[in-house]
Coordinates of N, CA and C in Angstrom, one line a residue:
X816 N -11.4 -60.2 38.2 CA -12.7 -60.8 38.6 C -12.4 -62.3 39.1
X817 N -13.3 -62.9 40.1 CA -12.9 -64.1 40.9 C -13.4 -65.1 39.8
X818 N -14.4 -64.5 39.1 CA -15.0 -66.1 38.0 C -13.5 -66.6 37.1
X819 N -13.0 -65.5 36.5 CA -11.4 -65.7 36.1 C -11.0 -67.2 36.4
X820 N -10.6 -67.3 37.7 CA -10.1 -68.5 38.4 C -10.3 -70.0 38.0
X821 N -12.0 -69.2 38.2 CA -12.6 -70.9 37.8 C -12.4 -70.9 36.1
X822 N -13.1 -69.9 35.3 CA -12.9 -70.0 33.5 C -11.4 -70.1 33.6
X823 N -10.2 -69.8 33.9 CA -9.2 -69.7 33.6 C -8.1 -70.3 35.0
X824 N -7.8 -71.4 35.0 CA -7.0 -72.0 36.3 C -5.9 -71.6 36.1
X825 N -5.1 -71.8 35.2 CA -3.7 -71.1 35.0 C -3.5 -69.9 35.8
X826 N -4.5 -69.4 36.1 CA -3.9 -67.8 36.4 C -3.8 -67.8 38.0
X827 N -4.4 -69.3 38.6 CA -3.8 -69.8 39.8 C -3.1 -71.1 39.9
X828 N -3.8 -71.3 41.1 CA -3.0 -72.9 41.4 C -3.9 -74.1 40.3
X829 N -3.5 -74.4 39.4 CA -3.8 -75.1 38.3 C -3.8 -76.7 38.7
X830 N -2.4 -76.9 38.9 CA -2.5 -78.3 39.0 C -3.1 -78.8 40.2
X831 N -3.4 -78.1 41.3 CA -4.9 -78.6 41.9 C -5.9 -78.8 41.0
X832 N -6.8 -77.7 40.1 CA -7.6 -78.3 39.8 C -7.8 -79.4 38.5
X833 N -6.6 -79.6 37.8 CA -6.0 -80.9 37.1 C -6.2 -81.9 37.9
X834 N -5.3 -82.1 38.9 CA -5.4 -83.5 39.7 C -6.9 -83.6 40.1
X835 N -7.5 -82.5 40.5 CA -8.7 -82.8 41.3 C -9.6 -84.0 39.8
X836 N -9.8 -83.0 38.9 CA -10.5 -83.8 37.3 C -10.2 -84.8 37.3
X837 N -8.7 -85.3 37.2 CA -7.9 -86.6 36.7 C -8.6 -87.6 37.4
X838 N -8.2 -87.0 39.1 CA -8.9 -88.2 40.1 C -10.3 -88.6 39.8
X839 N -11.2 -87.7 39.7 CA -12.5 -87.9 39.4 C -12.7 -89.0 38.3
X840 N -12.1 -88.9 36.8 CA -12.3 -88.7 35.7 C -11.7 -90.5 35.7
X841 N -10.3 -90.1 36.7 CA -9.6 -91.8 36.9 C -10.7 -93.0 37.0
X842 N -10.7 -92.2 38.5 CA -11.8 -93.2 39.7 C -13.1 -93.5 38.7
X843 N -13.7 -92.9 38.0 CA -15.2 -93.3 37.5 C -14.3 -94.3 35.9
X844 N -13.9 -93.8 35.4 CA -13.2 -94.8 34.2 C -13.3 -96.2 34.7
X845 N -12.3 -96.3 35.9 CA -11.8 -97.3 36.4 C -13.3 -98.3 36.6
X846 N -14.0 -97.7 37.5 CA -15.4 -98.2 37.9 C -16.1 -98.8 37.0
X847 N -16.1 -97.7 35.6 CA -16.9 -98.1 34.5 C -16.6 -99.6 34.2
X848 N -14.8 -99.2 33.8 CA -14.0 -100.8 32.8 C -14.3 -102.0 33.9
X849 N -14.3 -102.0 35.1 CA -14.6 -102.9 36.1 C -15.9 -103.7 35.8
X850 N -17.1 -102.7 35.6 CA -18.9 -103.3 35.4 C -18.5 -103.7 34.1
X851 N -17.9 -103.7 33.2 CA -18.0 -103.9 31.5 C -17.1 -105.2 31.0
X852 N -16.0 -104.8 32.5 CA -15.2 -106.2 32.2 C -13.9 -105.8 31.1
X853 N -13.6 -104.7 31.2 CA -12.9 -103.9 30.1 C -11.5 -103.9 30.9
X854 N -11.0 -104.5 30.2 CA -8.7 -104.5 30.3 C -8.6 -102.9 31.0
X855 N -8.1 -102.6 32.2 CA -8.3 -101.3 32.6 C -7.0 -100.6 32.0
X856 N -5.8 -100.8 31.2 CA -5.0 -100.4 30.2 C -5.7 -100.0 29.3
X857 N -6.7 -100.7 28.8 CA -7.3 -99.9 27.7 C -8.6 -98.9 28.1
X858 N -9.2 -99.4 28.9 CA -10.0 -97.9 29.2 C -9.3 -96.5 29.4
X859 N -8.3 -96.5 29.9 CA -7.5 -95.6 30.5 C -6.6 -95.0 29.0
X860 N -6.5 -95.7 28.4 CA -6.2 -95.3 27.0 C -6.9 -94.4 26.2
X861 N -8.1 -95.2 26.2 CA -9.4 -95.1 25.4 C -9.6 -93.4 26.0
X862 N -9.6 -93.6 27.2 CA -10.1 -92.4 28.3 C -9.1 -91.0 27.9
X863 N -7.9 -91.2 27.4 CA -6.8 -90.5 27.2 C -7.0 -90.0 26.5
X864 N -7.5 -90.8 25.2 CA -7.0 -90.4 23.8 C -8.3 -89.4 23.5
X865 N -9.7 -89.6 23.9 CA -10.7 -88.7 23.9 C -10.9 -87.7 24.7
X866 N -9.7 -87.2 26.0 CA -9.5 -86.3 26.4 C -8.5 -85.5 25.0
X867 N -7.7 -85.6 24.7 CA -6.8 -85.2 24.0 C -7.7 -84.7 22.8
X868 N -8.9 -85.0 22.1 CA -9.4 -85.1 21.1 C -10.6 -84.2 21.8
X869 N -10.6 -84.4 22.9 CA -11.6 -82.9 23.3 C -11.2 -81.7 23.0
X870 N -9.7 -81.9 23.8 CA -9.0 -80.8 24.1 C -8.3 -80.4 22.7
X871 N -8.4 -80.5 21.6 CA -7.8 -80.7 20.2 C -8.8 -79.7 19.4
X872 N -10.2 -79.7 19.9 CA -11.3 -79.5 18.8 C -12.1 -78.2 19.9
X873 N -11.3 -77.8 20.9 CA -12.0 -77.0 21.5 C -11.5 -75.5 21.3
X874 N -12.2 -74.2 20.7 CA -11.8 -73.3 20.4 C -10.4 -72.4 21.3
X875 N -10.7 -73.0 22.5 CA -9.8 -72.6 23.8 C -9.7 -73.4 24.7
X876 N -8.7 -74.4 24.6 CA -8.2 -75.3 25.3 C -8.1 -74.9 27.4
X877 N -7.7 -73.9 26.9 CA -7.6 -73.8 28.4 C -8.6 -73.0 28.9
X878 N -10.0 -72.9 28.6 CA -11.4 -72.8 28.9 C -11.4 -74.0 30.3
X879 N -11.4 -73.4 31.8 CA -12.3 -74.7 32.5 C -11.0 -75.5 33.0
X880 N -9.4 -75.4 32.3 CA -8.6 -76.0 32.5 C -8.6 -77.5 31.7
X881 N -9.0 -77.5 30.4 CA -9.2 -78.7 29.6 C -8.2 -79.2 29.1
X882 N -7.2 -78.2 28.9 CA -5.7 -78.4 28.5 C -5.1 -79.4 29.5
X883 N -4.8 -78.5 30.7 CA -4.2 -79.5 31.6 C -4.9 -80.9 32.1
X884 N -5.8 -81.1 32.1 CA -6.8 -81.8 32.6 C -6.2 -83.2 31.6
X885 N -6.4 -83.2 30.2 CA -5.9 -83.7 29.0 C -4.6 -84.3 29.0
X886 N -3.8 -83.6 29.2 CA -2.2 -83.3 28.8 C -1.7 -84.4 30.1
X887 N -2.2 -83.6 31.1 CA -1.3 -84.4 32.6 C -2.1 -85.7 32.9
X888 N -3.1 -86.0 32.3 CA -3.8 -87.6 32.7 C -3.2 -88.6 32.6
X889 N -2.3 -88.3 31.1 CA -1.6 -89.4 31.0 C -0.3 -89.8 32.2
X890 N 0.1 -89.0 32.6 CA 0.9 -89.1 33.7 C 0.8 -89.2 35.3
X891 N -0.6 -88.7 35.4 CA -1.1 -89.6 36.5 C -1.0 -90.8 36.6
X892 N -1.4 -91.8 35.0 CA -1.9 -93.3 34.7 C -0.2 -93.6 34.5
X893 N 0.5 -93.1 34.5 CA 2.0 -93.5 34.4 C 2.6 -93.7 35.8
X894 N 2.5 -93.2 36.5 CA 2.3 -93.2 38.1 C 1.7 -94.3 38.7
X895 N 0.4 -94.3 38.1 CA -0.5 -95.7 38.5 C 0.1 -96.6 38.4
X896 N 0.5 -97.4 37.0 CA 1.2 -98.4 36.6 C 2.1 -98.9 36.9
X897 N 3.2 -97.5 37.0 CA 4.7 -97.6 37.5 C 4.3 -98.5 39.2
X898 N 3.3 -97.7 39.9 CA 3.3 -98.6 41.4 C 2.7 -99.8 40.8
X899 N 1.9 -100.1 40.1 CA 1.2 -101.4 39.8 C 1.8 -102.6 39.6
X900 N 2.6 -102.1 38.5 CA 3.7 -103.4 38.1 C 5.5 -103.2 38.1
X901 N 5.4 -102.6 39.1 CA 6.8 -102.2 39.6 C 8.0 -102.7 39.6
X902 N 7.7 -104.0 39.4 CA 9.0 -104.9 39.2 C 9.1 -105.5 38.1
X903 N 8.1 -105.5 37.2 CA 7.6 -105.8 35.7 C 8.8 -104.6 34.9
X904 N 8.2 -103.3 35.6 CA 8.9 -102.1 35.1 C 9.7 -101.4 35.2
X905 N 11.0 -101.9 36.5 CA 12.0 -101.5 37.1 C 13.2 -101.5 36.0
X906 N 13.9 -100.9 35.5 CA 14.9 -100.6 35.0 C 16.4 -101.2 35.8
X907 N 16.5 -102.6 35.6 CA 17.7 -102.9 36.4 C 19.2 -103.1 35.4
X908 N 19.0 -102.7 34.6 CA 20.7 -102.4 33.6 C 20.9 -101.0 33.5
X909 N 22.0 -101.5 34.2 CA 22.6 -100.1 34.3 C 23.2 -99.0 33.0
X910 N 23.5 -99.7 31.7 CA 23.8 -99.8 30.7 C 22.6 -98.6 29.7
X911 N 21.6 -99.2 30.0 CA 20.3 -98.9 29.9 C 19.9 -97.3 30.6
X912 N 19.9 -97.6 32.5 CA 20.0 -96.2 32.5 C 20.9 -95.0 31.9
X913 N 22.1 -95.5 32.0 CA 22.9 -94.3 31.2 C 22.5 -93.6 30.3
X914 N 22.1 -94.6 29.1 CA 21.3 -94.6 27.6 C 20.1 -93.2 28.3
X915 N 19.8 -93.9 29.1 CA 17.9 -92.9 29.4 C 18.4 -91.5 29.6
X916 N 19.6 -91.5 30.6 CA 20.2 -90.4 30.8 C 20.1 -89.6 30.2
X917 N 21.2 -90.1 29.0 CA 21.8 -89.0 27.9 C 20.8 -88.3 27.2
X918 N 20.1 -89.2 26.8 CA 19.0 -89.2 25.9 C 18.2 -87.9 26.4
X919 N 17.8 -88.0 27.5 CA 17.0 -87.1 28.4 C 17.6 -86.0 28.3
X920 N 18.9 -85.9 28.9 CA 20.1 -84.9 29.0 C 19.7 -83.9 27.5
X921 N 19.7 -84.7 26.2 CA 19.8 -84.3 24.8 C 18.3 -83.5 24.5
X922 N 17.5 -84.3 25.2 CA 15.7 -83.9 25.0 C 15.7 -82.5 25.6
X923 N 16.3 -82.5 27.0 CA 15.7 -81.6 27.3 C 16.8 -80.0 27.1
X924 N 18.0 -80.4 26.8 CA 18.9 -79.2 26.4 C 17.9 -78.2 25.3
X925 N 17.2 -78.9 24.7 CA 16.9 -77.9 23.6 C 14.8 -77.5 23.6
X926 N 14.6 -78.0 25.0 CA 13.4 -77.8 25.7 C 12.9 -75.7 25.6
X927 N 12.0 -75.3 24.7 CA 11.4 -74.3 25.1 C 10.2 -74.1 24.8
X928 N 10.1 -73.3 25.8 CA 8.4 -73.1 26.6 C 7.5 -72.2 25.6
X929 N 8.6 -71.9 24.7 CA 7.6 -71.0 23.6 C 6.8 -71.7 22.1
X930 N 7.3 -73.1 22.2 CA 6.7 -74.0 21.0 C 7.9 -74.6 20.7
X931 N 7.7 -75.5 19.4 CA 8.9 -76.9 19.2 C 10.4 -75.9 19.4
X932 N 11.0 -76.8 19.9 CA 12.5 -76.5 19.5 C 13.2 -76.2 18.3
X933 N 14.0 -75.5 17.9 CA 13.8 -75.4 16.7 C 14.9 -76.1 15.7
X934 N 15.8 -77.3 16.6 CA 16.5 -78.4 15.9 C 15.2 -79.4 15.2
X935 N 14.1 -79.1 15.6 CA 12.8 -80.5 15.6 C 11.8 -79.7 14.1
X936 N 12.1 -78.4 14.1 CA 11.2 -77.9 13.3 C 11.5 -78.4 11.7
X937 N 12.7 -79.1 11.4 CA 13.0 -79.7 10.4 C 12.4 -81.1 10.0
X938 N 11.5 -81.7 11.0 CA 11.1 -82.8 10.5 C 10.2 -82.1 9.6
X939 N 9.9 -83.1 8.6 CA 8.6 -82.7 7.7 C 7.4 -83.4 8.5
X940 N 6.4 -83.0 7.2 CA 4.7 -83.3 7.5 C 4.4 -83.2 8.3
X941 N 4.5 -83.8 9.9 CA 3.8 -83.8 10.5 C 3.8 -82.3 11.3
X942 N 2.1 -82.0 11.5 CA 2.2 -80.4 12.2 C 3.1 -80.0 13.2
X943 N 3.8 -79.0 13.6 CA 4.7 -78.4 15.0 C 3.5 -78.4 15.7
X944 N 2.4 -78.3 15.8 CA 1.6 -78.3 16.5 C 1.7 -79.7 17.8
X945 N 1.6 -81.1 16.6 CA 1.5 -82.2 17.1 C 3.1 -82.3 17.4
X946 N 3.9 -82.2 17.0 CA 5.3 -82.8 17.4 C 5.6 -81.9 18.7
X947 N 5.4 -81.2 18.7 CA 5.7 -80.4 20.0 C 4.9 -81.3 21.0
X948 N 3.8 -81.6 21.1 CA 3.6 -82.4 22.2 C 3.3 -83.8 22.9
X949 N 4.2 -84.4 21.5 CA 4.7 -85.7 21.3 C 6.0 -85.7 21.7
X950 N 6.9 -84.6 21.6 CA 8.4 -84.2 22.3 C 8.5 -84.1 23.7
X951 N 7.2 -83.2 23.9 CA 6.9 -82.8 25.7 C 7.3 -84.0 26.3
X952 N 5.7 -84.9 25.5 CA 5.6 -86.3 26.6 C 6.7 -87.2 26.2
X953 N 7.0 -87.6 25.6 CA 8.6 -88.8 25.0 C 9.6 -87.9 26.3
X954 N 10.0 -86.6 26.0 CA 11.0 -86.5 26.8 C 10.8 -86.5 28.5
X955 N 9.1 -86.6 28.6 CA 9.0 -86.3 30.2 C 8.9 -87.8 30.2
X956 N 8.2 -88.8 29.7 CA 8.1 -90.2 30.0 C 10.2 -90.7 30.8
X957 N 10.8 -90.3 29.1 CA 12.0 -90.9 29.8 C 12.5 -90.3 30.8
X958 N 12.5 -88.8 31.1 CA 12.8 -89.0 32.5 C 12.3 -89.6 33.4
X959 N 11.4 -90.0 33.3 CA 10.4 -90.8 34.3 C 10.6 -92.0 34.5
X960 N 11.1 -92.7 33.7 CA 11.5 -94.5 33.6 C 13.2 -94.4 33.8
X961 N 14.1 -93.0 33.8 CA 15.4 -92.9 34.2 C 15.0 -92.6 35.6
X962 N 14.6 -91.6 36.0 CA 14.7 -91.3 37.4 C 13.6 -92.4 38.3
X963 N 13.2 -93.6 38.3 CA 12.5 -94.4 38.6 C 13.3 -95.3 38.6
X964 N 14.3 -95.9 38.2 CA 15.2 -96.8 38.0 C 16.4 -96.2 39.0
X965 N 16.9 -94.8 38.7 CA 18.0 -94.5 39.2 C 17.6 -94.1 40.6
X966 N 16.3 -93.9 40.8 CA 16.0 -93.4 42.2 C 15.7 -94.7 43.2
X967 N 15.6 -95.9 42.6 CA 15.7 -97.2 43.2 C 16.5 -97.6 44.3
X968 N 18.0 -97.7 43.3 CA 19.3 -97.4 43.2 C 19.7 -96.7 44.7
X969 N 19.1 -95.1 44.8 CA 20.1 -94.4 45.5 C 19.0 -94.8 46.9
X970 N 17.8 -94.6 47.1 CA 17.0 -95.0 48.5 C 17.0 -96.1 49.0
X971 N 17.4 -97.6 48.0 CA 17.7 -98.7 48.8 C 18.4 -98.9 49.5
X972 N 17.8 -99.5 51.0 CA 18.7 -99.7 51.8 C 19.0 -98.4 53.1
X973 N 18.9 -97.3 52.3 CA 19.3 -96.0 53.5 C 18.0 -95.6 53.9
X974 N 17.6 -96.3 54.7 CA 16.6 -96.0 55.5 C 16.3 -94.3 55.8
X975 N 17.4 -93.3 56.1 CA 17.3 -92.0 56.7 C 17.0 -91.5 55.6
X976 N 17.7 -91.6 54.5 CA 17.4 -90.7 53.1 C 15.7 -91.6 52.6
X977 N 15.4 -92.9 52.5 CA 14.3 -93.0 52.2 C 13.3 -92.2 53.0
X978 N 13.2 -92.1 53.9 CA 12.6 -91.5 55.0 C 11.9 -90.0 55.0
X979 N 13.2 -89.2 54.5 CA 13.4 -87.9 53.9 C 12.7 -87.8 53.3
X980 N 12.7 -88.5 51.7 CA 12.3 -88.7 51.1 C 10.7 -88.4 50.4
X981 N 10.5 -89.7 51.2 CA 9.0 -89.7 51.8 C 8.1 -88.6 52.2
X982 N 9.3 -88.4 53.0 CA 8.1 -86.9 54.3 C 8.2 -86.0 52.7
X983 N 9.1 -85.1 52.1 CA 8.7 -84.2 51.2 C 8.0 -84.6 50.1
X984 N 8.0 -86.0 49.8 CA 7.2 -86.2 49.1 C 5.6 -86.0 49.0
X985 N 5.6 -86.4 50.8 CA 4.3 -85.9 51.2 C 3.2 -84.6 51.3
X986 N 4.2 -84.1 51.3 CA 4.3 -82.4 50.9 C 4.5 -81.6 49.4
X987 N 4.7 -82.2 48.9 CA 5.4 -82.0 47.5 C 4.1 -80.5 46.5
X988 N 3.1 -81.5 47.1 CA 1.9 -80.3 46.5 C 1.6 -79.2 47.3
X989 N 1.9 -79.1 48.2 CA 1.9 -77.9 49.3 C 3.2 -77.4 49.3
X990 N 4.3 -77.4 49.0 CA 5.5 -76.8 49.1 C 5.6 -76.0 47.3
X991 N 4.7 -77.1 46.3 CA 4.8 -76.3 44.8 C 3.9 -75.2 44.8
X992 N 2.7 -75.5 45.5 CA 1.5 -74.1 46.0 C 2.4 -73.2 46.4
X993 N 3.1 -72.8 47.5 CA 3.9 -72.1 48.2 C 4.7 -71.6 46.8
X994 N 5.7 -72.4 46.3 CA 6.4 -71.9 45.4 C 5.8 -70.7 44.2
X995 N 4.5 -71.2 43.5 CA 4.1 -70.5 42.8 C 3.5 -69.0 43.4
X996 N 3.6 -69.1 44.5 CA 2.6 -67.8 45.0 C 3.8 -67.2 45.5
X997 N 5.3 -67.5 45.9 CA 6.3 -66.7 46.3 C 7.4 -66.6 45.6
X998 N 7.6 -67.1 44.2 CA 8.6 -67.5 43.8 C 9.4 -66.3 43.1
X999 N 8.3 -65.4 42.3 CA 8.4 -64.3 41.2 C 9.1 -63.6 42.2
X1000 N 8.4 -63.2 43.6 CA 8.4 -61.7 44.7 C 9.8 -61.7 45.0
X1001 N 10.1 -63.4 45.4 CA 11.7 -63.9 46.0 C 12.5 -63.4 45.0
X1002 N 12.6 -63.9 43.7 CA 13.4 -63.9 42.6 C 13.9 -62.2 42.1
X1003 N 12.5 -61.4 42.4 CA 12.5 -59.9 41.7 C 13.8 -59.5 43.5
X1004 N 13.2 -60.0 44.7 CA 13.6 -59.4 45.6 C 15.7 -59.9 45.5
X1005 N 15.7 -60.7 45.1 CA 17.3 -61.3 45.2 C 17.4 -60.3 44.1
X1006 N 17.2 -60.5 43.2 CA 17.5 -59.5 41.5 C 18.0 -58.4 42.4
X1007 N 17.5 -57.9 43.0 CA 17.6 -56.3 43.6 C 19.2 -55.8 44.7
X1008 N 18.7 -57.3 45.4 CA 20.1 -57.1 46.5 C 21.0 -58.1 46.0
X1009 N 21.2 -58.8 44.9 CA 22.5 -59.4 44.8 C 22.4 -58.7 42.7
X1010 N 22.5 -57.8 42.2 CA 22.5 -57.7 41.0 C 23.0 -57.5 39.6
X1011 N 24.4 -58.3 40.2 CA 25.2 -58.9 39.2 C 25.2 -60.0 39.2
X1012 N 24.3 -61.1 40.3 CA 24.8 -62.4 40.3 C 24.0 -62.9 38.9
X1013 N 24.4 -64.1 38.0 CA 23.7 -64.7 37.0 C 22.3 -65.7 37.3
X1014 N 21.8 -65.6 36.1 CA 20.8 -66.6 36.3 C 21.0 -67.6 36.9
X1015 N 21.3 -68.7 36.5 CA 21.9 -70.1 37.3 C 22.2 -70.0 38.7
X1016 N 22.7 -69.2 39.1 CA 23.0 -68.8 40.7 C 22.2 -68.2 40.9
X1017 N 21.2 -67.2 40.6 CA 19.6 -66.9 41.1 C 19.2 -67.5 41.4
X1018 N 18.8 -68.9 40.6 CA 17.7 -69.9 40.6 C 18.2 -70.7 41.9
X1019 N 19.9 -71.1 41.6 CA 20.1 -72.0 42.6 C 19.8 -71.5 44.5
X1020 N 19.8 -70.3 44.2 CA 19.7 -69.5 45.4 C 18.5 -69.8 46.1
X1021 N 17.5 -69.3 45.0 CA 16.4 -69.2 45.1 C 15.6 -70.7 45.5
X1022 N 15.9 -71.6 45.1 CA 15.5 -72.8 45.6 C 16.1 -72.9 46.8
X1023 N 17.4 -73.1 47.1 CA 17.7 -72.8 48.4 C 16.9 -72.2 49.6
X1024 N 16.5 -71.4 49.2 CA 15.4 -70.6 50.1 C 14.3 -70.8 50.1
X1025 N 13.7 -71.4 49.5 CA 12.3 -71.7 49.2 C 12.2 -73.0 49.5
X1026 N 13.0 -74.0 49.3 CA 12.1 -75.6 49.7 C 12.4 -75.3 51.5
X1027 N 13.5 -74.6 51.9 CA 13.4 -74.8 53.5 C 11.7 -74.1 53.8
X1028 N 11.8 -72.9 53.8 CA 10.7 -72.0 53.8 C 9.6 -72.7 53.6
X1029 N 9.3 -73.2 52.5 CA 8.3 -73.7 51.6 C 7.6 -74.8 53.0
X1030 N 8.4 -75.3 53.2 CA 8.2 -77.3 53.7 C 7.8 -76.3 55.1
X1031 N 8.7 -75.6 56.0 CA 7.7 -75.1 57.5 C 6.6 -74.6 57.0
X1032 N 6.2 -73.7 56.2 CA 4.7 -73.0 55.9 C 4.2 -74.1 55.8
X1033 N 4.1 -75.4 55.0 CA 3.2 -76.6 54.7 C 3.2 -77.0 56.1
X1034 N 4.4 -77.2 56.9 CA 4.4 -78.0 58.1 C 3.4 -76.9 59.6
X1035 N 3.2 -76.0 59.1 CA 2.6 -74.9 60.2 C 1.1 -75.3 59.6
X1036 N 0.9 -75.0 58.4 CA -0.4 -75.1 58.1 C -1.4 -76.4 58.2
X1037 N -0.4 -77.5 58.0 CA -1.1 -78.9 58.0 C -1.3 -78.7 59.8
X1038 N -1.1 -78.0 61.0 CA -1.4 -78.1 61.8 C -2.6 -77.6 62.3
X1039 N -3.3 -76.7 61.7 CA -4.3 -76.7 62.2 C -5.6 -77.1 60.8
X1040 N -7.1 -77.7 61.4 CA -7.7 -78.4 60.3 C -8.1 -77.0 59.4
X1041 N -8.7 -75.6 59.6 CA -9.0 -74.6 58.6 C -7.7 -74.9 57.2
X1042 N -6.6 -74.1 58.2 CA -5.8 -73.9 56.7 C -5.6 -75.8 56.3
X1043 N -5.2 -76.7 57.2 CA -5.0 -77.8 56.2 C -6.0 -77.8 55.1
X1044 N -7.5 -77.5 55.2 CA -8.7 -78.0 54.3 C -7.9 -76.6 53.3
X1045 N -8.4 -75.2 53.4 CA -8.6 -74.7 52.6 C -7.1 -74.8 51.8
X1046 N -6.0 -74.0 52.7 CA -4.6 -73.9 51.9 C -3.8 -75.7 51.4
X1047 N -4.0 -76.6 52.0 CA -3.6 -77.7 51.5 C -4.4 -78.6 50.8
X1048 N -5.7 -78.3 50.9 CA -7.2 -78.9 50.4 C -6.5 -80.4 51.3
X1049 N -6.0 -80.7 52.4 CA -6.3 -82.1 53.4 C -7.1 -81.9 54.0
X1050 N -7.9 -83.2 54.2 CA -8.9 -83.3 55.2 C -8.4 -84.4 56.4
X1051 N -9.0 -83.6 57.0 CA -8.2 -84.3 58.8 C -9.3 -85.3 58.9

């Protein structure tokens, strides 16, 4: 059934309708703390922590997409910031990145999708519920302040690679749409004609083929204004 979609986003393209809430939810916060005279760090907090506390006390989190909506705000507003105060927040010791590296390297080796890791399930007290997604965000933050520092680093100066850059970045939510709606069909279809090759070599294949692919379908579609609006949701 098509109501599905809307009660249940996960079972499509989700983080469209995440970002679409966040922006909304950003933009009016913002406006609010503005009339009230409110530190927009702490509205945006304030704003955070009672999404989370919605999404905490709700029988079904992912009712309406409440989950995502909750969970990924905070990293929109990390995004915000990072451009805001950029040089405030630049990571320039190199010493430092390394450290973020490893660290991240260590976070995420033992990353799974099915609940806490289970080197973490030995902390006491506090619930697996909550540590699991106090682990999520710690270990997505520091990638985020490593690859922000180290990504500095490699685009300054090379005008061609910044450039690159840029353009798929511009794309980035139109090439992950694409991914999600072709990725399983690709993956089951290689399984079939290459099938002894290993996982790791699936995947790497598989991306191979899909960001070229991916980025012309975006680049075909942002050409004409129907599919830009519907399949890329841009407006010309």
């Amino acid at each position: 059934h098509y109501y599905e979609y809307l009660l249940y986003p996960q079972k499509s393209l989700w983080f469209l309708w995440a970002l679409f809430f966040i922006v909304v939810i950003f933009t009016g916060v913002e406006t609010v703390a503005r009339k009230i005279k409110l530190r927009h760090e702490v509205a945006m907090g304030i704003c955070w922590i009672v999404l989370i506390g919605v999404m905490s006390v709700m029988p079904d989190a992912k009712l309406l997409g409440v989950e995502y909506v909750a969970y990924y705000f905070i990293y929109y507003a990390v995004g915000y910031y990072l451009h805001r105060y950029e040089e405030s927040l630049m990571i320039r010791n190199n010493g430092v990145l390394v450290a973020l590296g490893v660290l991240w390297f260590a976070l995420g080796s033992i990353y799974s999708t099915q609940g806490l890791p289970e080197p973490l399930k030995i902390i006491p007290v506090v619930p697996h519920s909550l540590l699991y997604m106090v682990y999520r965000l710690f270990t997505a933050l520091v990638a985020i302040w490593f690859l922000f520092g180290t990504c500095e680093r490699i685009f300054d100066g090379d005008k061609g690679l910044t450039s690159w850059a840029v353009q798929l970045g511009k794309v980035s939510l139109g090439i992950y749409a694409v991914h999600m709606v072709v990725r399983f069909r690709l993956v089951d279809g290689l399984a079939i004609v290459f099938p002894q090759m290993s996982y790791w070599p699936l995947m790497l294949l598989t991306f191979a083929i899909l960001l070229p692919v991916s980025y012309l379908l975006v680049w075909l579609f942002s050409k004409n204004r129907w599919t830009a609006e519907i399949l890329l949701g841009k407006l010309q």
